[in-house]
PDB file of C-alpha atoms in Angstrom:
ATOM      1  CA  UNK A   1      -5.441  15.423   7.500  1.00  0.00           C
ATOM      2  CA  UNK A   2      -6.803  12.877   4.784  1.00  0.00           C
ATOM      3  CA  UNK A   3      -8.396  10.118   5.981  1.00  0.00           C
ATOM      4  CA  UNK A   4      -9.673   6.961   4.389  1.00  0.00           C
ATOM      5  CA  UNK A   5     -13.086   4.944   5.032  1.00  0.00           C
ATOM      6  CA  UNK A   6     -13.695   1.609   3.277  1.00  0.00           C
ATOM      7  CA  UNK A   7     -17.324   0.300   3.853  1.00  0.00           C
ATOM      8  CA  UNK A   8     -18.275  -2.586   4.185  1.00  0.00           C
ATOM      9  CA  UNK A   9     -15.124  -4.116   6.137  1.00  0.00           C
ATOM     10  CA  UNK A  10     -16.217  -7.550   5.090  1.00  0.00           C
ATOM     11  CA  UNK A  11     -18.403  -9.287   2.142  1.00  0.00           C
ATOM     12  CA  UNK A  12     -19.939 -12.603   1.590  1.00  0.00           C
ATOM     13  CA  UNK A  13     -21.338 -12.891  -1.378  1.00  0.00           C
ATOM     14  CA  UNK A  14     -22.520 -16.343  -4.049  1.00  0.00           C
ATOM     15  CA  UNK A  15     -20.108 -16.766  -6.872  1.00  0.00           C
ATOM     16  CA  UNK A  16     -21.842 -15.034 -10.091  1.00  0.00           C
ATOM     17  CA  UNK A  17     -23.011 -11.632  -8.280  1.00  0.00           C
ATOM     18  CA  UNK A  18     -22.038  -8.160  -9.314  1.00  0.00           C
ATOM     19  CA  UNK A  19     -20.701  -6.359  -6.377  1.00  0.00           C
ATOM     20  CA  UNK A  20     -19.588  -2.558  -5.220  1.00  0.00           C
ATOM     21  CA  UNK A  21     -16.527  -2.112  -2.706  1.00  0.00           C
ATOM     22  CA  UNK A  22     -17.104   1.826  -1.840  1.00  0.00           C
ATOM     23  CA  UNK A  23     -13.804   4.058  -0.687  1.00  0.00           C
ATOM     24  CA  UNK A  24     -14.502   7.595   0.873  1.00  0.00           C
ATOM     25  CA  UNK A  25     -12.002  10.150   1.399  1.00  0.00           C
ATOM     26  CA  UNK A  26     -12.111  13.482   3.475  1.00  0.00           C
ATOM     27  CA  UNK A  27      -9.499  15.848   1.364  1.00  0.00           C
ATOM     28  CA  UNK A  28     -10.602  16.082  -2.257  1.00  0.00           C
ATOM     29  CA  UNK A  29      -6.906  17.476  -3.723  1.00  0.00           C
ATOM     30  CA  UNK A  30      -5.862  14.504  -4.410  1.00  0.00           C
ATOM     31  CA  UNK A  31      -3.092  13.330  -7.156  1.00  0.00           C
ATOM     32  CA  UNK A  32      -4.230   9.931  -7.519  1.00  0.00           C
ATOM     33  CA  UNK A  33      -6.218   6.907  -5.760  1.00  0.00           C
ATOM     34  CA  UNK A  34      -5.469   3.278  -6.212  1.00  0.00           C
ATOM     35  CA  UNK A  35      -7.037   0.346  -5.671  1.00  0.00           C
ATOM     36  CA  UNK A  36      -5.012  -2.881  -4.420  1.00  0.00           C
ATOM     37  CA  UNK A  37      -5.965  -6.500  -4.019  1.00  0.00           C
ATOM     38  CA  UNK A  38      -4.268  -8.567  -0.757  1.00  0.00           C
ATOM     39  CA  UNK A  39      -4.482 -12.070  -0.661  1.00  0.00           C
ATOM     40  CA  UNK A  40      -3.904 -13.805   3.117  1.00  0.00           C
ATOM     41  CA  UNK A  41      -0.135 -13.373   3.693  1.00  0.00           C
ATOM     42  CA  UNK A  42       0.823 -11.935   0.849  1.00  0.00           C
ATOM     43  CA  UNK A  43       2.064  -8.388  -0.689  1.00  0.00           C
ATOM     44  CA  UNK A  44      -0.268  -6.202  -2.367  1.00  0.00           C
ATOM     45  CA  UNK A  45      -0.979  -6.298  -6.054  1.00  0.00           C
ATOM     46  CA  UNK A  46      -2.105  -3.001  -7.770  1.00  0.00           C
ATOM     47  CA  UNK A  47      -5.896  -3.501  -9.541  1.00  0.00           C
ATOM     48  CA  UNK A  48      -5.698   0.367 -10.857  1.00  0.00           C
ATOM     49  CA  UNK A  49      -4.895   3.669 -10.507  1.00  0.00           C
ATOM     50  CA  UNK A  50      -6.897   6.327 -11.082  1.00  0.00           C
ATOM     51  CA  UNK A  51      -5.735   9.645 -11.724  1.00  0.00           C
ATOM     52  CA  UNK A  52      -7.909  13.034 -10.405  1.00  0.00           C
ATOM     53  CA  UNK A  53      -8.344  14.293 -13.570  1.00  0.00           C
ATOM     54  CA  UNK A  54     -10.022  10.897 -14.726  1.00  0.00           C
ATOM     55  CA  UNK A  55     -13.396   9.628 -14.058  1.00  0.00           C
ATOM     56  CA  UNK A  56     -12.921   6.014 -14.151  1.00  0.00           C
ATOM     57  CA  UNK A  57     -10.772   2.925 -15.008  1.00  0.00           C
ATOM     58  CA  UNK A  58     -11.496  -0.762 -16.499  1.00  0.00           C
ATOM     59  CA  UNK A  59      -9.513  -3.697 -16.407  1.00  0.00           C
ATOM     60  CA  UNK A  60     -11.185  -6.863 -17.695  1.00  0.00           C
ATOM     61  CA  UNK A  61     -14.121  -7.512 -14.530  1.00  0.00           C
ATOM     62  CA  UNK A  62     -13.010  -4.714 -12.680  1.00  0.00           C
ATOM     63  CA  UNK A  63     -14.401  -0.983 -13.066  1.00  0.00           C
ATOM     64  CA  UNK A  64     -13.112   1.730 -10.669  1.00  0.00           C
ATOM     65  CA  UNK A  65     -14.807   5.016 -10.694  1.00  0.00           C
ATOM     66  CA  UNK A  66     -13.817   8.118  -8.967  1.00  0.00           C
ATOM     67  CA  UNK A  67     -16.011  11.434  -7.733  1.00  0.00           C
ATOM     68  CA  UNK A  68     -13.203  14.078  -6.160  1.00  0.00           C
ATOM     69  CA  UNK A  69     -15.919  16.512  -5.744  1.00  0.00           C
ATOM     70  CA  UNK A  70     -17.773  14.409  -3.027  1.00  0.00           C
ATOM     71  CA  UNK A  71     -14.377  12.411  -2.059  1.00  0.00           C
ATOM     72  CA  UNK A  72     -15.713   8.567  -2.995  1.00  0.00           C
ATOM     73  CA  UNK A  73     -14.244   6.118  -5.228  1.00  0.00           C
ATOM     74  CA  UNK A  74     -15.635   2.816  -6.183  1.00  0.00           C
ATOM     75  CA  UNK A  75     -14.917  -0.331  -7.518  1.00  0.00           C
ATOM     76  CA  UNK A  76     -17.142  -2.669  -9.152  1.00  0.00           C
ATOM     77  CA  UNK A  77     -16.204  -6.419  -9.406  1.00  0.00           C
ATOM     78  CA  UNK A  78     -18.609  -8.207 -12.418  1.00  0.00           C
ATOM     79  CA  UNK A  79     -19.630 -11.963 -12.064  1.00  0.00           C
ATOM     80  CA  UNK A  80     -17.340 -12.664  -9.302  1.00  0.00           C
ATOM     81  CA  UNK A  81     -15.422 -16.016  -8.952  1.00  0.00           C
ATOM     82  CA  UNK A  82     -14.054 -17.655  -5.750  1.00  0.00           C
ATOM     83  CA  UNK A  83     -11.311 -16.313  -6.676  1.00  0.00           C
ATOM     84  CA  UNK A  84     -12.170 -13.401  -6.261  1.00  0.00           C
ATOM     85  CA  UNK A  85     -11.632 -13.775  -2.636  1.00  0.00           C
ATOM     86  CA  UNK A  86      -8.913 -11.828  -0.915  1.00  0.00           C
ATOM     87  CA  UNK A  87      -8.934  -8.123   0.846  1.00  0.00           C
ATOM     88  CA  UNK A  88      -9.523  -5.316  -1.143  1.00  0.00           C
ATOM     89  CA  UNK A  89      -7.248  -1.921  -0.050  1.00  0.00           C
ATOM     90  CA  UNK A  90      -8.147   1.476  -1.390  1.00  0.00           C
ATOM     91  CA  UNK A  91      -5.185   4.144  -1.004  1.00  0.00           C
ATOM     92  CA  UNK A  92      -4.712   8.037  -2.010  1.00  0.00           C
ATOM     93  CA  UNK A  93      -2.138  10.274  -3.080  1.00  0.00           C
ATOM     94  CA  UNK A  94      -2.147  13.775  -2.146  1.00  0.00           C
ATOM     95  CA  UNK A  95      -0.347  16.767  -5.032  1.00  0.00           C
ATOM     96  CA  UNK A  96       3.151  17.280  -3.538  1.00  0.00           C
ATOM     97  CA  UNK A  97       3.159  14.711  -1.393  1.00  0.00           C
ATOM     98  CA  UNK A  98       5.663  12.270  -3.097  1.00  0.00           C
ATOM     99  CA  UNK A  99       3.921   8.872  -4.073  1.00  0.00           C
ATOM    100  CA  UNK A 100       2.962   8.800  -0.581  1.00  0.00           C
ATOM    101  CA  UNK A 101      -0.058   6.645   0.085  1.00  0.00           C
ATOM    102  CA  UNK A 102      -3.080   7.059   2.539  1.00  0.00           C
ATOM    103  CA  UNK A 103      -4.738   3.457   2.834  1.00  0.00           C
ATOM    104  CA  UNK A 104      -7.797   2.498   4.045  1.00  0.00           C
ATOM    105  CA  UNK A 105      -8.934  -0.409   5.795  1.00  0.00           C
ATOM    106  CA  UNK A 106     -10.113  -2.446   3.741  1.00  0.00           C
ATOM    107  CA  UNK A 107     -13.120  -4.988   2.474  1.00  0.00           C
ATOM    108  CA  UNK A 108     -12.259  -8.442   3.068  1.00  0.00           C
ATOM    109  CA  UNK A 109     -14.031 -10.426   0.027  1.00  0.00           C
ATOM    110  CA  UNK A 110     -15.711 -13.176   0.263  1.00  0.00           C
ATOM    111  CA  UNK A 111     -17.070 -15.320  -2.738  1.00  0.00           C
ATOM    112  CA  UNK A 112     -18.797 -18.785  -2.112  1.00  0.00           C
ATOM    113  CA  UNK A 113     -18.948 -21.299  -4.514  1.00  0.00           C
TER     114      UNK A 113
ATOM    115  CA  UNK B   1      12.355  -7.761 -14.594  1.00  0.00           C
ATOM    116  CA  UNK B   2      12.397  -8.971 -10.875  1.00  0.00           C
ATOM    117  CA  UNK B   3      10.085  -5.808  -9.401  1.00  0.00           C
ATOM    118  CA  UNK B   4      10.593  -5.305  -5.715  1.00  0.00           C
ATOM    119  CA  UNK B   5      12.307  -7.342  -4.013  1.00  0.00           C
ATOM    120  CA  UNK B   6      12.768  -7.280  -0.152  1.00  0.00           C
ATOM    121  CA  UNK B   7      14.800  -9.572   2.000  1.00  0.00           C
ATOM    122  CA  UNK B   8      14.776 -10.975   4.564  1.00  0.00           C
ATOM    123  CA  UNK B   9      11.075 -12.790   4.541  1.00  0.00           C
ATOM    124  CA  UNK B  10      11.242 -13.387   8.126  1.00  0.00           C
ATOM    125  CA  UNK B  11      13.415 -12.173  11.277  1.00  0.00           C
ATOM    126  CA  UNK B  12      13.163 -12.914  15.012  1.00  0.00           C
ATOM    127  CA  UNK B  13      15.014 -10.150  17.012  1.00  0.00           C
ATOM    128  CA  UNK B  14      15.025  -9.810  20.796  1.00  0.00           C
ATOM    129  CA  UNK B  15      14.666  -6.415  22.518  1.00  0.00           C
ATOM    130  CA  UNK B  16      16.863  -4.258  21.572  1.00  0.00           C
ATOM    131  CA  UNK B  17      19.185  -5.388  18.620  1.00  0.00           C
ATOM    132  CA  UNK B  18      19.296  -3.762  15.231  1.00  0.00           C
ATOM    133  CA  UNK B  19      18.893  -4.830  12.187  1.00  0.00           C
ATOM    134  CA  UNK B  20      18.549  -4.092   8.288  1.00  0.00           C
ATOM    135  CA  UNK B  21      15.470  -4.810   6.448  1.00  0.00           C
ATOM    136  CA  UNK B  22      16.470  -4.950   2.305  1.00  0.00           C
ATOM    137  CA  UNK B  23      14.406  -3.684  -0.492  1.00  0.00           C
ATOM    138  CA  UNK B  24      15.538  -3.279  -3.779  1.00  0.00           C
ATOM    139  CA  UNK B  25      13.753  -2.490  -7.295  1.00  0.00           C
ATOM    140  CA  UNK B  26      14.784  -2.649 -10.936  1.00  0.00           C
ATOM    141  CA  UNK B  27      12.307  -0.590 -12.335  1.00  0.00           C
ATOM    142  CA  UNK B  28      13.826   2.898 -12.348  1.00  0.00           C
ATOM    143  CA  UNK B  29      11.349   4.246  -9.848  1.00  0.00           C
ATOM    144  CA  UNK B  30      11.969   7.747  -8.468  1.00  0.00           C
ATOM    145  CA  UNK B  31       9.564   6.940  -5.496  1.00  0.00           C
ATOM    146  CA  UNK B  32      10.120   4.371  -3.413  1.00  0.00           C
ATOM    147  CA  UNK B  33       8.585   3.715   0.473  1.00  0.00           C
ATOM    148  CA  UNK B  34       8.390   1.395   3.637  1.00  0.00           C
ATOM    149  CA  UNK B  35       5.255   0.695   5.305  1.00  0.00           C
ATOM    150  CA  UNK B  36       4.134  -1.355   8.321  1.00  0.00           C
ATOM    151  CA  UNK B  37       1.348  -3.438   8.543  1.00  0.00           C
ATOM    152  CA  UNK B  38      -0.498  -4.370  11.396  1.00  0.00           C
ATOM    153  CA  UNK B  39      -4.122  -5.721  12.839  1.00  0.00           C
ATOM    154  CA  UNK B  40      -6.815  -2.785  13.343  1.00  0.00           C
ATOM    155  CA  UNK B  41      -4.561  -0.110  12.047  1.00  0.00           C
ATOM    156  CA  UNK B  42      -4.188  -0.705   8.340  1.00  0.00           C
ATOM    157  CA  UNK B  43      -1.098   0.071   6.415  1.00  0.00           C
ATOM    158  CA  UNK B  44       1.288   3.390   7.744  1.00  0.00           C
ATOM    159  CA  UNK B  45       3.851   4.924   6.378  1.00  0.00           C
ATOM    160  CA  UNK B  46       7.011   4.688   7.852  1.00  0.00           C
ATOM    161  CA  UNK B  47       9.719   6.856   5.500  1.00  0.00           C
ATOM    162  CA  UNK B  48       9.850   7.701   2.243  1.00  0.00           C
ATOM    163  CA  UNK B  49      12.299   8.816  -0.526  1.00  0.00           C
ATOM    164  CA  UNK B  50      11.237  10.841  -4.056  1.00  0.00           C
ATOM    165  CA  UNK B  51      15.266  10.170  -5.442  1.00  0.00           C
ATOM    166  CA  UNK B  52      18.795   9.143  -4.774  1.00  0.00           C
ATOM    167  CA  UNK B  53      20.244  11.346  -1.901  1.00  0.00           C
ATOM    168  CA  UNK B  54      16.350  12.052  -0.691  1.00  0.00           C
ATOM    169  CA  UNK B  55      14.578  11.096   2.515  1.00  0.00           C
ATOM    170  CA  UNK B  56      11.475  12.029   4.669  1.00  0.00           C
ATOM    171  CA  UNK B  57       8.901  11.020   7.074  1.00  0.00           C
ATOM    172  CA  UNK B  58       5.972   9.432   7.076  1.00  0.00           C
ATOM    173  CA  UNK B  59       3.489   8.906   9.962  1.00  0.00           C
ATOM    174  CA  UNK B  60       4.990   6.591  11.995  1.00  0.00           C
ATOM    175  CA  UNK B  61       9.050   6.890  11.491  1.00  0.00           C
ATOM    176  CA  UNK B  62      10.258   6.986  15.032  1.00  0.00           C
ATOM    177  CA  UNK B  63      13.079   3.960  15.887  1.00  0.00           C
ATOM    178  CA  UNK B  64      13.823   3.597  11.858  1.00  0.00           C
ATOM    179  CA  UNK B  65      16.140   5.344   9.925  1.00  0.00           C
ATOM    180  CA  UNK B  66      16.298   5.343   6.316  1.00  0.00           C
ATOM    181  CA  UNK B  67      18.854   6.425   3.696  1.00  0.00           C
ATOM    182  CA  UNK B  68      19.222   6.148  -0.202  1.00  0.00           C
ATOM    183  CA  UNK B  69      22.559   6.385  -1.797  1.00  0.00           C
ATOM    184  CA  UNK B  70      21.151   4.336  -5.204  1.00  0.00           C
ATOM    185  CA  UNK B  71      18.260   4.652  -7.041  1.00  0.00           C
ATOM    186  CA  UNK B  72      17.681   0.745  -6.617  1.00  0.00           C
ATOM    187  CA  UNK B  73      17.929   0.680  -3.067  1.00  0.00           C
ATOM    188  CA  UNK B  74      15.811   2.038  -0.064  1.00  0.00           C
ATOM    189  CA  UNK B  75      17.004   0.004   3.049  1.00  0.00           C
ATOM    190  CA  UNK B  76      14.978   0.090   6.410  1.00  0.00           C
ATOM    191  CA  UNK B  77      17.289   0.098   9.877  1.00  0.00           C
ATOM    192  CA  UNK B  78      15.688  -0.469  12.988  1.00  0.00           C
ATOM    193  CA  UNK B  79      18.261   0.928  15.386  1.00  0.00           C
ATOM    194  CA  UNK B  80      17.666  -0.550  18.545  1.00  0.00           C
ATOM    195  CA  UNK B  81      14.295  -2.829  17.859  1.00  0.00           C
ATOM    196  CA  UNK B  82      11.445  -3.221  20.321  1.00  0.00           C
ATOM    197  CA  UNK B  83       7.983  -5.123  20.800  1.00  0.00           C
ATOM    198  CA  UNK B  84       5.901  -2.242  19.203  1.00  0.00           C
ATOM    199  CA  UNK B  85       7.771  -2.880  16.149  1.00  0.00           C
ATOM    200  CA  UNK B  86       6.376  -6.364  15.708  1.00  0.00           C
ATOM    201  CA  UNK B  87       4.725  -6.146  12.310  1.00  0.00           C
ATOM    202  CA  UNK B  88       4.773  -7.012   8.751  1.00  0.00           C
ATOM    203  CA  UNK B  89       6.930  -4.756   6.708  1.00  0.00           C
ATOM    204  CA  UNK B  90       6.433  -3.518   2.534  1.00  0.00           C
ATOM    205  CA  UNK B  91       8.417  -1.434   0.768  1.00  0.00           C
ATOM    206  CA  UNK B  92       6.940   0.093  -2.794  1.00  0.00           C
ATOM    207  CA  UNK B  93       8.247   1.354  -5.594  1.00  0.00           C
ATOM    208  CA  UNK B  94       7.131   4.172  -8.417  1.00  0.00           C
ATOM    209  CA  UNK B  95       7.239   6.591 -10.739  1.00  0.00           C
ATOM    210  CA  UNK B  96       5.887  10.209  -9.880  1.00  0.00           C
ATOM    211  CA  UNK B  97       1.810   9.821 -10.257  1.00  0.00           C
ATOM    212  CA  UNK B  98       2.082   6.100 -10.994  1.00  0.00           C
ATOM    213  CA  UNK B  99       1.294   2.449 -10.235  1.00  0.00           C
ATOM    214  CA  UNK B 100       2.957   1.470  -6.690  1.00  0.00           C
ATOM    215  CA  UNK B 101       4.456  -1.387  -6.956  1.00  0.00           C
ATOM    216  CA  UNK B 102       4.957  -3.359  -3.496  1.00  0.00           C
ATOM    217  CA  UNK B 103       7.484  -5.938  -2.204  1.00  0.00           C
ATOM    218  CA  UNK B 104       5.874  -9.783  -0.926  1.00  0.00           C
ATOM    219  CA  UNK B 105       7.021  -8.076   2.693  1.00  0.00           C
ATOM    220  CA  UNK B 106       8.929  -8.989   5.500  1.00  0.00           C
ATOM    221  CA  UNK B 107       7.294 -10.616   8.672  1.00  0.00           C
ATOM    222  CA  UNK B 108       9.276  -9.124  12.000  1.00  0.00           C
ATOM    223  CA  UNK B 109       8.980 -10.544  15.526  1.00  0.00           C
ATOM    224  CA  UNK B 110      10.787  -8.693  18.364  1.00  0.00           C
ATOM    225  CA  UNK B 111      10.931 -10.539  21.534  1.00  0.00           C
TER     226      UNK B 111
END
């Protein structure tokens, strides 16, 4: 059964530091693994997908990378901004198992001003 | 385009009485999903449909049915509602291998 660990479950960290959100997952045949961003009472907004036959993913501060063979993912926030601040969810897909996620717990993100 | 939609935002129910949770997308997904959301247990899949006529299980699907006559629509019945299903409720939206795109949720108290 795949499982999903997201270490650390929470992060305080001064606004301007470079910071790594890690996501670890026990079945390696996976389709795909996303990362999502959740703000206090909100929905989830998708940061990027990644798909197994890809290595990484960049979208403006953001950098997800992605190792099947030891089952980790990571994402990589540059200079972060208090805005920054929200809960991070990582989530995989497993092949034939229609768009059906596997989510983590979570790293709630802290940035202080 | 509006996304995913999903109404209603919030709904008190006492023990017991059924209801309809909406969720709707304009995307063209194939894929579309309901989780449930609660404290110390992360998201969980609740059913899931891959097309139009198409339904299955997820981990937790036990006092919800689903069904999916339209390729817009995936509604979410709880048949006969009870405390454990207190929770905050997403449905998502895709195409096969792509971005999941979720609704802004539905908050459910069951009294």
């Amino acid at each position: 059964k795949q499982e999903v660990t997201q270490i650390p479950a929470a992060l305080s960290v001064p606004e301007g530091e470079n910071l790594v959100l890690n996501c670890s997952f026990t079945d390696s045949a996976i389709y795909n693994l996303q990362w999502f961003r959740q703000d206090p009472g909100k929905g989830l907004t998708s940061l990027l997908l990644i798909q197994s036959s890809q290595r990484e993913q960049t979208s403006g501060r953001l950098n997800a990378s992605l190792d099947k063979s030891s089952g980790r993912s990571t994402l990589y926030i540059a200079a972060s901004q208090p805005g920054d601040s929200a809960t991070y969810l990582c989530a995989v897909s497993n092949y034939n198992q229609g768009g059906k996620l596997i989510f983590g717990q979570g790293t709630e993100l802290s940035v202080k001003p | 385009n509006a996304g995913v939609t999903q109404t209603p935002k919030f709904q008190v129910l006492k023990t017991g009485q059924s209801m309809t949770l909406q969720c709707a997308q304009d995307m063209n997904h194939e894929y579309m999903s309901w989780y449930r959301q609660d404290p110390g247990m992360g998201l969980r899949l609740i059913h899931y449909s891959v097309g139009a006529g198409i339904t299955d299980q997820g981990e937790v699907p036990n006092g919800y049915n689903v069904s999916r006559s339209t390729t817009e629509d995936f509604p979410l019945r709880l048949l006969s509602a009870a405390p454990s299903q207190t929770s905050v409720y997403f449905c998502a939206s895709s195409l096969r291998g792509g971005t999941q795109y979720f609704g802004p949720g539905t908050r459910l108290t069951v009294l």
